Each structure stands twice: as structure tokens, then as C-alpha cells.
Amino acid sequence: MQLSRFPRLRFAHLPTPLERLDRLSEALGGPEIWIKRDDCTGLSTGGNKTRKLEFLMAEAKAEGADMVMTQGATQSNHARQTAAAAAKLGMACHLLLEDRTGSREMDYTANGNVLLDDLHGASREKRPGGLDMNAEMEAVAERFRAAGRRVYTIPGGGSNPTGALGYVNCAHELMGQANDAGLAIDALVHATGSAGTQAGLVVGLKAMNADVALLGIGVRAPKAKQEGNVFALAQATAEKIGLAGLVERADVVANTDYVGEGYGIPAPSTIEAIRMFAELEGILLDPVYSGKGAAGLIDLVRKGEFAKGQRVVFLHTGGSAALFGYRGAFDGPSSAGEAR
Ligand SMILES: *Cc1c(COP(=O)(O)O)cnc(C)c1O
């Protein structure tokens, strides 16, 4: 497999750092916890969609598009990174934002990622929750095409086999760093949503026979559905790189116990995880994805799911810009309180 055979533009800051979380590891008293900083990919406050967009935007350019379109939730990090990539490449960007939470708070509807979408010059329109958003997007794309635009549509989260190549590549990057550092990784944990990140990682790790247990922490769908989505995309991604049949159903594991009330609604464990990373490590998580992923990691460590002496890597997928859309979720007291 040579990923260099696929068109790719370079705008991510890579490799992202791999760092040890000394204070969090000590506070939890379990395995050694490391972090892979994909919140530091460089584009408009960073995040995991940037790796996918290197491949997706290259395809858009190759097809002669002058406009990209994508869809996501109101506070979509993917929409924001797409808007930023389009700005950098001199392309127009149109976003369809779905109201999945029903929140009427000004911070949610206008600050955070929404503010950044606007700053990057993207146009946007809203949709109520529960629609088939990819179908909505295709309908709007037809409208633009009829008006003469050459539109390239990107599915929600950039999650198709092209976008997932970004995380096949991340698996290689991570194992290269681990090899260089003499670090044997036992498990890799991250938030999983539209499935592209986990699908790419499953394929990349399996192709290398890395022997790393990969665990996606769900943020929306129930377990069977989430694993099914990841598996289907992983199969298609493996096929794209000439490794059809590589991935088995058992390679795909998601834990969806940390979703709370629903997508985009932080649970108490989400808030606790955000506070712990902020107070112990100076690292910002987000209330929709990485906060839930970290909540899963923290709880599983507390339950003894990972043994002392093991090395667990948390893939930080970004999203901190969304914090400013959720100010009200942090009204309670700090967990560290007066301890310092
Ligand atoms: C999109 C996103 C995820 C989930 O990645 P998928 O590839 O959609 O599964 C995780 N964390 C953050 C911050 C995201 O924006």
C-alpha cells in the first residue's frame, strides 16, 4: 500500500505530537496514558477533519470544483475545517448545518465553530434535526450546479473512503513515532462519530499488523449501529487501497456508554473529563466529541479495564472551538476547586 498514489494536498501540521500525560496518569493510578495531538493539525484551531480534507480537497481540485459543500451539526468542527481549507485553496464553501440539539442559546447558534465558519467566508443555511442531511446537501448542490457552479460535495464528517485515508496515514504516523520512541502501545482510544477516523485507523493498524487494541467511544449512535457504520466504511477503505477483505467485523469495537442524553449534549462525565484534562494537563477537550471520548477512557481506567504498566494512547481529535458554544455547560464549580 502506498498512500502517495492518492491525490493529496498538504496543509495539516504533521506529524502531530505524541506526548505522555504524567499528571492524568498519576491521578488515575492506572496505565500510562499518552496523547496523540490531532487537535494540533494547524488549520483554524485544528482537529481530525484536517487529515481527511487533505485527500478530499485534492479530489475536489482534481475534479475541477470551484465550490465545496458539506453538512454537519450547528457546532460542526468538520464544517469549520472545511470552510478553512476552502478559504486557503481559494474555493467557495457552502455549509448545511443541522439543529441536532434544539439549543436556542446565542453561544451555541452563533459563537464557537459558527463564528469561525463565518470568518472563513463560508455561506451557510440551517436545517431542522432529523433530516437525511446528505440528501438535503445533494439537493442544494443541484441548485448551485444549475447556476453554473462546479460543486464537490463532502459527506458529513468527511467520512468516505477518500477521507478515511487521512486516518490510514495517521495509523502509520503513530506507529512510526512509537517505534522511534521505543514505546509499545497496548490500546488506542478516541471519540467516534461519522466513522471515518476509526475506519481509517482500523485499516491502517491492521495493514501493519500493529497489534494495538482500537476502541472508539461513541458520541451519538447505539453500539451495533456505530460498529456497523465503521465496519462498512473500513471495508470500503481497505478495498480502495487494494486490501479488500483485510478488516474483520471483530476488529471494530465501539463503546457507546458515554453518549449521555444525546449528540451534542454534554453529560456530567463529559464535563468532568474536560475539567480534568484542562486542570491536570493544560489541554482543551470539547463538549461533543473528545470530552466524551476522554470520559470513556477515564471511566474504563477507573474500572481497571486497562492494567497498570500498559500504555494507552488517547487520540485527541480536536473540537475545542466548540467550547465557546457551550459556556453555559461550565457554570458549576471547578473539580480541583481550592485544592491548589
Ligand atoms: C468529527 C469529530 C470526531 C469524530 O470523528 P469521525 O471521523 O466523525 O468518527 C471526533 N472528535 C472531534 C472533535 C470531531 O470533530
Tab-separated table of C-alpha atoms in Angstrom, residues 24 258-261 264-280 283-296 298 302 322-336:
chain	number	residue	atom	x	y	z
A	24	LEU	CA	-3.514	12.482	34.383
A	258	TYR	CA	-20.807	7.747	27.360
A	259	VAL	CA	-23.234	9.436	24.955
A	260	GLY	CA	-25.459	10.699	27.766
A	261	GLU	CA	-28.734	12.295	26.663
A	264	GLY	CA	-24.135	17.422	21.286
A	265	ILE	CA	-25.438	17.316	24.849
A	266	PRO	CA	-22.562	17.038	27.321
A	267	ALA	CA	-23.067	14.517	30.150
A	268	PRO	CA	-21.693	15.154	33.661
A	269	SER	CA	-18.863	12.737	32.816
A	270	THR	CA	-18.065	14.837	29.716
A	271	ILE	CA	-17.716	17.980	31.821
A	272	GLU	CA	-15.592	16.151	34.382
A	273	ALA	CA	-13.258	14.866	31.651
A	274	ILE	CA	-12.899	18.345	30.132
A	275	ARG	CA	-12.070	19.793	33.548
A	276	MET	CA	-9.541	17.035	34.338
A	277	PHE	CA	-7.629	17.473	31.070
A	278	ALA	CA	-7.713	21.259	31.435
A	279	GLU	CA	-6.634	21.292	35.080
A	280	LEU	CA	-4.146	18.431	35.064
A	283	ILE	CA	-5.222	20.513	27.320
A	284	LEU	CA	-8.603	21.590	25.969
A	285	LEU	CA	-11.131	18.930	25.008
A	286	ASP	CA	-14.586	19.624	23.610
A	287	PRO	CA	-18.142	19.007	24.862
A	288	VAL	CA	-19.376	16.957	21.872
A	289	TYR	CA	-16.599	14.528	20.938
A	290	SER	CA	-13.226	14.495	22.665
A	291	GLY	CA	-14.810	15.191	26.079
A	292	LYS	CA	-16.973	12.106	25.706
A	293	GLY	CA	-14.074	10.065	24.349
A	294	ALA	CA	-11.973	11.075	27.343
A	295	ALA	CA	-14.862	10.372	29.722
A	296	GLY	CA	-14.902	6.828	28.368
A	298	ILE	CA	-11.245	7.812	32.349
A	302	ARG	CA	-11.116	3.568	36.870
A	322	ALA	CA	-16.945	24.321	20.319
A	323	LEU	CA	-16.233	25.156	23.989
A	324	PHE	CA	-17.254	28.725	23.217
A	325	GLY	CA	-20.618	27.469	22.013
A	326	TYR	CA	-21.179	25.757	25.382
A	327	ARG	CA	-20.233	28.324	28.013
A	328	GLY	CA	-23.390	27.547	29.995
A	329	ALA	CA	-22.371	23.907	30.448
A	330	PHE	CA	-19.487	25.026	32.686
A	331	ASP	CA	-21.365	27.091	35.221
A	332	GLY	CA	-20.649	24.670	38.087
A	333	PRO	CA	-17.561	24.809	40.328
A	334	SER	CA	-14.169	23.573	39.186
A	335	SER	CA	-13.406	19.995	40.235
A	336	ALA	CA	-9.981	20.966	41.566
